mmCIF file of C-alpha atoms in Angstrom:
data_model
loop_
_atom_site.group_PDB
_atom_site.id
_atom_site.type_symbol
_atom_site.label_atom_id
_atom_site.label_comp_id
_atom_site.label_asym_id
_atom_site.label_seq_id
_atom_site.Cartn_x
_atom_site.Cartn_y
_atom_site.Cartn_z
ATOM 1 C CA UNK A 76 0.000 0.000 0.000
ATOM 2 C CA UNK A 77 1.089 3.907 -0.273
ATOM 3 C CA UNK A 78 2.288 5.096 2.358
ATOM 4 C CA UNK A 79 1.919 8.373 3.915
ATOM 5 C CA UNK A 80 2.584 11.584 1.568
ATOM 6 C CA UNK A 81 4.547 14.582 2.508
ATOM 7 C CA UNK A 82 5.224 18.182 0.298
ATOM 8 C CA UNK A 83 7.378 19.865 0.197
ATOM 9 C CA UNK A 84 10.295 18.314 1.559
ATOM 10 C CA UNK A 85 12.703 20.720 2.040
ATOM 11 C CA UNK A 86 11.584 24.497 2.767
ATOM 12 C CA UNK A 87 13.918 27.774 3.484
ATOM 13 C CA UNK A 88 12.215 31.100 4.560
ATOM 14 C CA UNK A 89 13.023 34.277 6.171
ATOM 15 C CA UNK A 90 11.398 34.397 9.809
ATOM 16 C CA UNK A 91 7.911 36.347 9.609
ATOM 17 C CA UNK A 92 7.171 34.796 6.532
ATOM 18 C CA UNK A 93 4.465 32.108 6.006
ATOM 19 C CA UNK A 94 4.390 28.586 5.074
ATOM 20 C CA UNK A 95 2.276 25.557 4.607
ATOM 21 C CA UNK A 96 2.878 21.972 4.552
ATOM 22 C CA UNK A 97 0.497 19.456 2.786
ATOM 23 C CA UNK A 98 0.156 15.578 4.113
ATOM 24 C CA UNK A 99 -2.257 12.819 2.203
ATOM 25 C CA UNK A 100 -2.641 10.291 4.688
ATOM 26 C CA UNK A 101 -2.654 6.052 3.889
ATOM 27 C CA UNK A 102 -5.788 5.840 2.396
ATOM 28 C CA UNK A 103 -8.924 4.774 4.531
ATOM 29 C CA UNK A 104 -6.624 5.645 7.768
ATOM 30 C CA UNK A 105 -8.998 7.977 10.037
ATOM 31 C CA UNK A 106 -6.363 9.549 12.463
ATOM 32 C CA UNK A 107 -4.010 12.229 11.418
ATOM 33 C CA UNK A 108 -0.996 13.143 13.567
ATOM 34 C CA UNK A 109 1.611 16.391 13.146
ATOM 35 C CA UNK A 110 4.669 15.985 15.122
ATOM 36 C CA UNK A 111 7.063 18.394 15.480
ATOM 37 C CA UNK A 112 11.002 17.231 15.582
ATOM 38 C CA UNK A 113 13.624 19.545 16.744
ATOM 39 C CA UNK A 114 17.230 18.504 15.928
ATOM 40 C CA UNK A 115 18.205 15.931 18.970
ATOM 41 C CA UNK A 116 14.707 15.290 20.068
ATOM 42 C CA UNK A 117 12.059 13.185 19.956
ATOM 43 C CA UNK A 118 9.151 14.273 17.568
ATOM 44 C CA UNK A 119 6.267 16.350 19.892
ATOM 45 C CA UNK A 120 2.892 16.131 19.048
ATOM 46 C CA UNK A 121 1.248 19.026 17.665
ATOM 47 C CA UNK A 122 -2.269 17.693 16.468
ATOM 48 C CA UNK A 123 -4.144 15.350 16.261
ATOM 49 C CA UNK A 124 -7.461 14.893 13.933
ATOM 50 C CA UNK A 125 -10.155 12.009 14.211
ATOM 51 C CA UNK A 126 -11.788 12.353 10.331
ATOM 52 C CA UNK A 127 -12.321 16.129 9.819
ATOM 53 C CA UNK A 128 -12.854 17.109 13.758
ATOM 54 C CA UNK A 129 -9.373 17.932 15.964
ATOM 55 C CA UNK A 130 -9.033 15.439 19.015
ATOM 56 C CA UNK A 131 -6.197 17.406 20.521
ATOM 57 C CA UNK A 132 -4.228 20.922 19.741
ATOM 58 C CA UNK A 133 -3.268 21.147 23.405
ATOM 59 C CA UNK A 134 0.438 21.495 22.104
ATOM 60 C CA UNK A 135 -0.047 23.682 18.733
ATOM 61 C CA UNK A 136 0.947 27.462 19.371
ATOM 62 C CA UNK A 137 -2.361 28.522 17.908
ATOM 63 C CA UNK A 138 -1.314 32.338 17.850
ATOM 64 C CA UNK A 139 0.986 31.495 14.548
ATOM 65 C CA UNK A 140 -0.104 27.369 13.706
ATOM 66 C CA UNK A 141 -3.220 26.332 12.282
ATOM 67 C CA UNK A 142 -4.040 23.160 11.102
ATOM 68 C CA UNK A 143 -7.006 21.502 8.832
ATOM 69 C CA UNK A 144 -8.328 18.320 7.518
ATOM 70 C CA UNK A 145 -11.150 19.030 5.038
ATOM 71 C CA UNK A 146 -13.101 16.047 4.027
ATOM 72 C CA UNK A 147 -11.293 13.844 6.516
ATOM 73 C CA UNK A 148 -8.361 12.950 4.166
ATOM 74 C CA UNK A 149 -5.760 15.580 3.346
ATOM 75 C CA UNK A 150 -3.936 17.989 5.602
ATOM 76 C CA UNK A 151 -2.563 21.018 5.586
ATOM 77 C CA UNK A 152 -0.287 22.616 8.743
ATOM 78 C CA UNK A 153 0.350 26.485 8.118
ATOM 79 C CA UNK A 154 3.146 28.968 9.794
ATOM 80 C CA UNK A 155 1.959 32.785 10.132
ATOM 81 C CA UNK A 156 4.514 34.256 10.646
ATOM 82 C CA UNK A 157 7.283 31.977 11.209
ATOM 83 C CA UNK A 158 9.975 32.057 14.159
ATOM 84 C CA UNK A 159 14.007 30.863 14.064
ATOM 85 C CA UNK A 160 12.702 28.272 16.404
ATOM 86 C CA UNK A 161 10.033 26.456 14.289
ATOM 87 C CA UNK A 162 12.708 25.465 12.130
ATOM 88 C CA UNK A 163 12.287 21.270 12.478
ATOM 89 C CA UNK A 164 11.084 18.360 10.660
ATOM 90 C CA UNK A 165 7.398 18.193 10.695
ATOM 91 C CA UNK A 166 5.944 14.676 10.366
ATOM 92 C CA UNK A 167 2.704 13.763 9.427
ATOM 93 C CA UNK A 168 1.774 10.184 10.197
ATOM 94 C CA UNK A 169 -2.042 8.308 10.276
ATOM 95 C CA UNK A 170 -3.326 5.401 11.874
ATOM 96 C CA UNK A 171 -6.609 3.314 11.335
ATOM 97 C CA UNK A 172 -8.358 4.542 13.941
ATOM 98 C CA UNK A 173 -7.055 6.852 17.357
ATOM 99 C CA UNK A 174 -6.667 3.596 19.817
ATOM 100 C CA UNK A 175 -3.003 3.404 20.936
ATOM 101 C CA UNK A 176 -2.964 -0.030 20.119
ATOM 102 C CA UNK A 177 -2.837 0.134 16.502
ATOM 103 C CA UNK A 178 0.855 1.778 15.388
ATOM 104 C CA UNK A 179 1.228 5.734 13.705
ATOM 105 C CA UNK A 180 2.541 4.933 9.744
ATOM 106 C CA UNK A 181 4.700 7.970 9.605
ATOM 107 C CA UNK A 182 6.077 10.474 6.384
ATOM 108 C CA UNK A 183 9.315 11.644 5.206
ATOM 109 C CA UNK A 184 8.681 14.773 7.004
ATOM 110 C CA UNK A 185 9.460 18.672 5.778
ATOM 111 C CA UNK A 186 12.386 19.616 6.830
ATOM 112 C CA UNK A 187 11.818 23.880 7.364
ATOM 113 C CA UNK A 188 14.764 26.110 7.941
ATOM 114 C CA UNK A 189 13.829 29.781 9.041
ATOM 115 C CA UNK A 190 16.705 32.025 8.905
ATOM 116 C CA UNK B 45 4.870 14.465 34.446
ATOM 117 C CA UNK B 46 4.717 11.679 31.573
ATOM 118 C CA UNK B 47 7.860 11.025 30.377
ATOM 119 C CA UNK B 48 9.983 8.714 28.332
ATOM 120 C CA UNK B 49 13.842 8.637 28.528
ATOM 121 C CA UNK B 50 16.636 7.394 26.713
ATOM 122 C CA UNK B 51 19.581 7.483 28.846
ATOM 123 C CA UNK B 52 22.499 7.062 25.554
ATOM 124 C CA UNK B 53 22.428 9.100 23.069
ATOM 125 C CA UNK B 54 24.751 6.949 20.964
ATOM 126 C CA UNK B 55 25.376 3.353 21.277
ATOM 127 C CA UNK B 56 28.365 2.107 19.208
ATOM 128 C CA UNK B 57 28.651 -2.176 18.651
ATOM 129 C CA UNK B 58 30.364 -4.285 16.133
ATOM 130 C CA UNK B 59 28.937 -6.384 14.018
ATOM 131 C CA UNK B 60 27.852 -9.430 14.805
ATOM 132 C CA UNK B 61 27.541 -8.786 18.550
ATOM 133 C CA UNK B 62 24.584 -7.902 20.613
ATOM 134 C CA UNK B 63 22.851 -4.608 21.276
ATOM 135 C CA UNK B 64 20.574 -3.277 23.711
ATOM 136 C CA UNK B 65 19.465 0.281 23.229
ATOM 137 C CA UNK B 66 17.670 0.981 26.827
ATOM 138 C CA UNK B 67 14.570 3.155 27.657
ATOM 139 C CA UNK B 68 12.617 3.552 30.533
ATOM 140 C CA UNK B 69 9.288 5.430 31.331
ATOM 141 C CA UNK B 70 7.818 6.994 33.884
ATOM 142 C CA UNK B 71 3.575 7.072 33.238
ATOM 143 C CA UNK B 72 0.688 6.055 35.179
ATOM 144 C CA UNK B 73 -1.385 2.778 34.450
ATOM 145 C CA UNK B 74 -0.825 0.202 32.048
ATOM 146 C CA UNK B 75 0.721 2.241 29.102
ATOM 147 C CA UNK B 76 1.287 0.986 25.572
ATOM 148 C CA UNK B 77 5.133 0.975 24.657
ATOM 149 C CA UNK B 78 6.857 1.383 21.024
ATOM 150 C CA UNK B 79 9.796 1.302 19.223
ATOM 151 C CA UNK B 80 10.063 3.435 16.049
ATOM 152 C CA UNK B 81 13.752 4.035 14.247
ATOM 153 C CA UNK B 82 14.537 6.439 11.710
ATOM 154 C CA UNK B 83 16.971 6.464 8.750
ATOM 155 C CA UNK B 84 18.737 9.609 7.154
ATOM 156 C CA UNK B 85 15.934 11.683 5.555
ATOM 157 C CA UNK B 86 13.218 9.129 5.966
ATOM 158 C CA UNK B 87 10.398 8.840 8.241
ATOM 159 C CA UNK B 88 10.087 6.729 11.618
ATOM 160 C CA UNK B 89 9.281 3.447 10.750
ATOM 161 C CA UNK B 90 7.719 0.873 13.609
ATOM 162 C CA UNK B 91 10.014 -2.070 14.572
ATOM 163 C CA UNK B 92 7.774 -3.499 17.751
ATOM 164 C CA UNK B 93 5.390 -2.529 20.236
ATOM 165 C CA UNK B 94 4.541 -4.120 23.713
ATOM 166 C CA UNK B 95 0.349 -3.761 24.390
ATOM 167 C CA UNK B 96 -0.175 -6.781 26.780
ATOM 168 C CA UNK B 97 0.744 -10.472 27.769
ATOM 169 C CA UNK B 98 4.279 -12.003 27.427
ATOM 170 C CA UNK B 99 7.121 -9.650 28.406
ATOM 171 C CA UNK B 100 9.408 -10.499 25.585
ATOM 172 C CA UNK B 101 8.093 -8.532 22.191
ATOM 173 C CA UNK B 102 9.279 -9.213 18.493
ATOM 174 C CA UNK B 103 9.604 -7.069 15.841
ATOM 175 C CA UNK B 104 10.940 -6.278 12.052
ATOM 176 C CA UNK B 105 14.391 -7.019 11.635
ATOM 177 C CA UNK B 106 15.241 -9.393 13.785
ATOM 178 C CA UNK B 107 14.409 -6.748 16.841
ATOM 179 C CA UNK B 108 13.201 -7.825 20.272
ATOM 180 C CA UNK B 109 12.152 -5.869 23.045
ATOM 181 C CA UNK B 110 11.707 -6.541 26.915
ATOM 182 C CA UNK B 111 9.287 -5.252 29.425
ATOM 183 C CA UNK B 112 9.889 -4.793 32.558
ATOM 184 C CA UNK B 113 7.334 -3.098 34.573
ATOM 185 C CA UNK B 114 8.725 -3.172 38.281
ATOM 186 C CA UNK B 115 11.998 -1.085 36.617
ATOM 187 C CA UNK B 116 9.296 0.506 34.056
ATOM 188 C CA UNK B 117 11.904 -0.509 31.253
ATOM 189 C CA UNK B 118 11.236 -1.263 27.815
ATOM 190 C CA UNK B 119 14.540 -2.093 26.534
ATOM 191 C CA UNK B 120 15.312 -2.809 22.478
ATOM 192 C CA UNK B 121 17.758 -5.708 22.410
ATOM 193 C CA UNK B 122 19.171 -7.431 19.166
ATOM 194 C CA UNK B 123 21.147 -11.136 19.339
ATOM 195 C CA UNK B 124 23.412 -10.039 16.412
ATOM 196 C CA UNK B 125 23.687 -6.651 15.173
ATOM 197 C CA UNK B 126 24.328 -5.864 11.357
ATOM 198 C CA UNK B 127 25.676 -3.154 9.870
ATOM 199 C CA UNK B 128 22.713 -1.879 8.294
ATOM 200 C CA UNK B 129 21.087 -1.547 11.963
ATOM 201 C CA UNK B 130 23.197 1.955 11.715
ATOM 202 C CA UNK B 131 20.074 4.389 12.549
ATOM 203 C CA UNK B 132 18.546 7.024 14.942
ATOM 204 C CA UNK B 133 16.062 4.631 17.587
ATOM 205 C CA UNK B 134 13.408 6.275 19.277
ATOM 206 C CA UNK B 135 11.008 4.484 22.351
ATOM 207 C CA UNK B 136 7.709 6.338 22.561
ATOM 208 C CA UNK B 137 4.416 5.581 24.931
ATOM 209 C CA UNK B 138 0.997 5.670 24.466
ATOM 210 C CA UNK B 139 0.186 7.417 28.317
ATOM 211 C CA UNK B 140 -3.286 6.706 28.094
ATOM 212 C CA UNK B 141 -4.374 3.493 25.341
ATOM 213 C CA UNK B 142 -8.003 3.789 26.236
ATOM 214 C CA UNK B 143 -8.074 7.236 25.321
ATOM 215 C CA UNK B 144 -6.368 7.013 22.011
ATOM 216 C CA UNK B 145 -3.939 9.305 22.649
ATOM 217 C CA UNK B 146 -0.890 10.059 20.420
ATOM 218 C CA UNK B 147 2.898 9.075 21.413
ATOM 219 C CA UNK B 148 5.494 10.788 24.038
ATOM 220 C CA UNK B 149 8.786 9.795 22.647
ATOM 221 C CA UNK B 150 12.109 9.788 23.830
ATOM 222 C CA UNK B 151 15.281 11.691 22.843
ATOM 223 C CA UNK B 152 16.369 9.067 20.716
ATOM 224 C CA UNK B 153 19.611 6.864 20.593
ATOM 225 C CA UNK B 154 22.090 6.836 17.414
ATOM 226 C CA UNK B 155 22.870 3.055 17.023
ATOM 227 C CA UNK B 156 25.867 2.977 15.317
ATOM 228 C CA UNK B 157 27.368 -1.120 14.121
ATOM 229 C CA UNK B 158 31.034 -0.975 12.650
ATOM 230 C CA UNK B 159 32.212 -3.533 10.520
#
């Protein structure tokens, strides 16, 4: 099967400027995930969507990250404005369903540099 | 506070001996318990995970896993490590399985075989 789909991979911007990453999920998988990974860290989540409806954003810095999931497939996780210290890898990853006891299938990532 | 820790941040072997890449946890309850490892510019991918019943958990790759839950340890253990086992390891937890919530992951620990 596909797995999970990430764009762009790489991204460079100046800090204040926006961005937007894009994530297609393994198809019929209902449970989204964004991670955030810092250089020498473990990924962190950011959000998590059930379908089209967010289970948890306790973690996302909702004055400059939004996140969506129209029609319960594709995602989209957008930087307005941008800091130095968002640059990471941001992972998207999906599951079947949100019980722990099936595992995340995880994507290449975008790696974002802000300088 | 829920936490997972990987006390090495590199582990160095040679090939064909054993490794054991050690993580420990500190939740409450019965918490689901992963391993995930991650090659240069790729995504995590899932070796093993520990849910319930036997202790000893196997995985892709020849990868085992043992839980321990009076030390709460959940250490990654190979017989005979191969050079190609070269990658970044991360041990994550599901804090609370019933309520589907998404992973806490360690630090992660560079395995690194030599020929």
């Amino acid at each position: 099967e596909a797995g999970v789909a990430q764009s762009p991979r790489y991204k460079i911007i100046e800090k204040r400027q926006s961005v937007a990453f894009w994530c297609n999920p393994i198809s019929g998988h209902a449970t989204l995930y964004w991670y955030q990974q810092i250089l020498g860290q473990g990924p962190k989540l950011l959000i998590q969507f059930q379908n089209n409806g967010v289970v948890d954003d306790s973690q996302l810095p909702k004055d400059r990250f939004s996140a969506e999931r129209l029609k319960g497939v594709d995602s989209t996780l957008k930087i307005q404005p941008a800091k130095l210290e968002d640059s990471a890898v941001y992972l998207c990853a999906s599951s079947v369903t949100d019980r722990a006891i099936y595992e995340q299938y995880f994507g290449p990532g975008t790696r974002l540099t802000v300088t | 506070a829920q936490s997972v820790a990987q006390p090495e941040d590199q582990v160095n072997v040679a090939e064909g001996n054993p490794l054991t890449v050690k993580c420990t946890y500190s939740v409450s309850g019965n918490p689901y318990l992963f391993w995930y490892v991650q090659y240069p510019n790729r995504g995590l991918q899932f070796l093993l995970k520990y849910i319930t019943g036997d202790n000893l958990v196997k995985g892709s790759y020849g990868f085992e896993a043992e839980f321990n839950k009076s030390q709460t340890s959940f250490h990654l253990k190979k017989p005979s490590a191969l050079v190609s086992d070269s990658a970044l390891y991360f041990c994550a937890v599901s804090p609370l399985p019933q309520a589907g919530t998404a992973l806490i992951f360690g630090k992660g620990t560079t395995l690194s075989v030599s020929s």
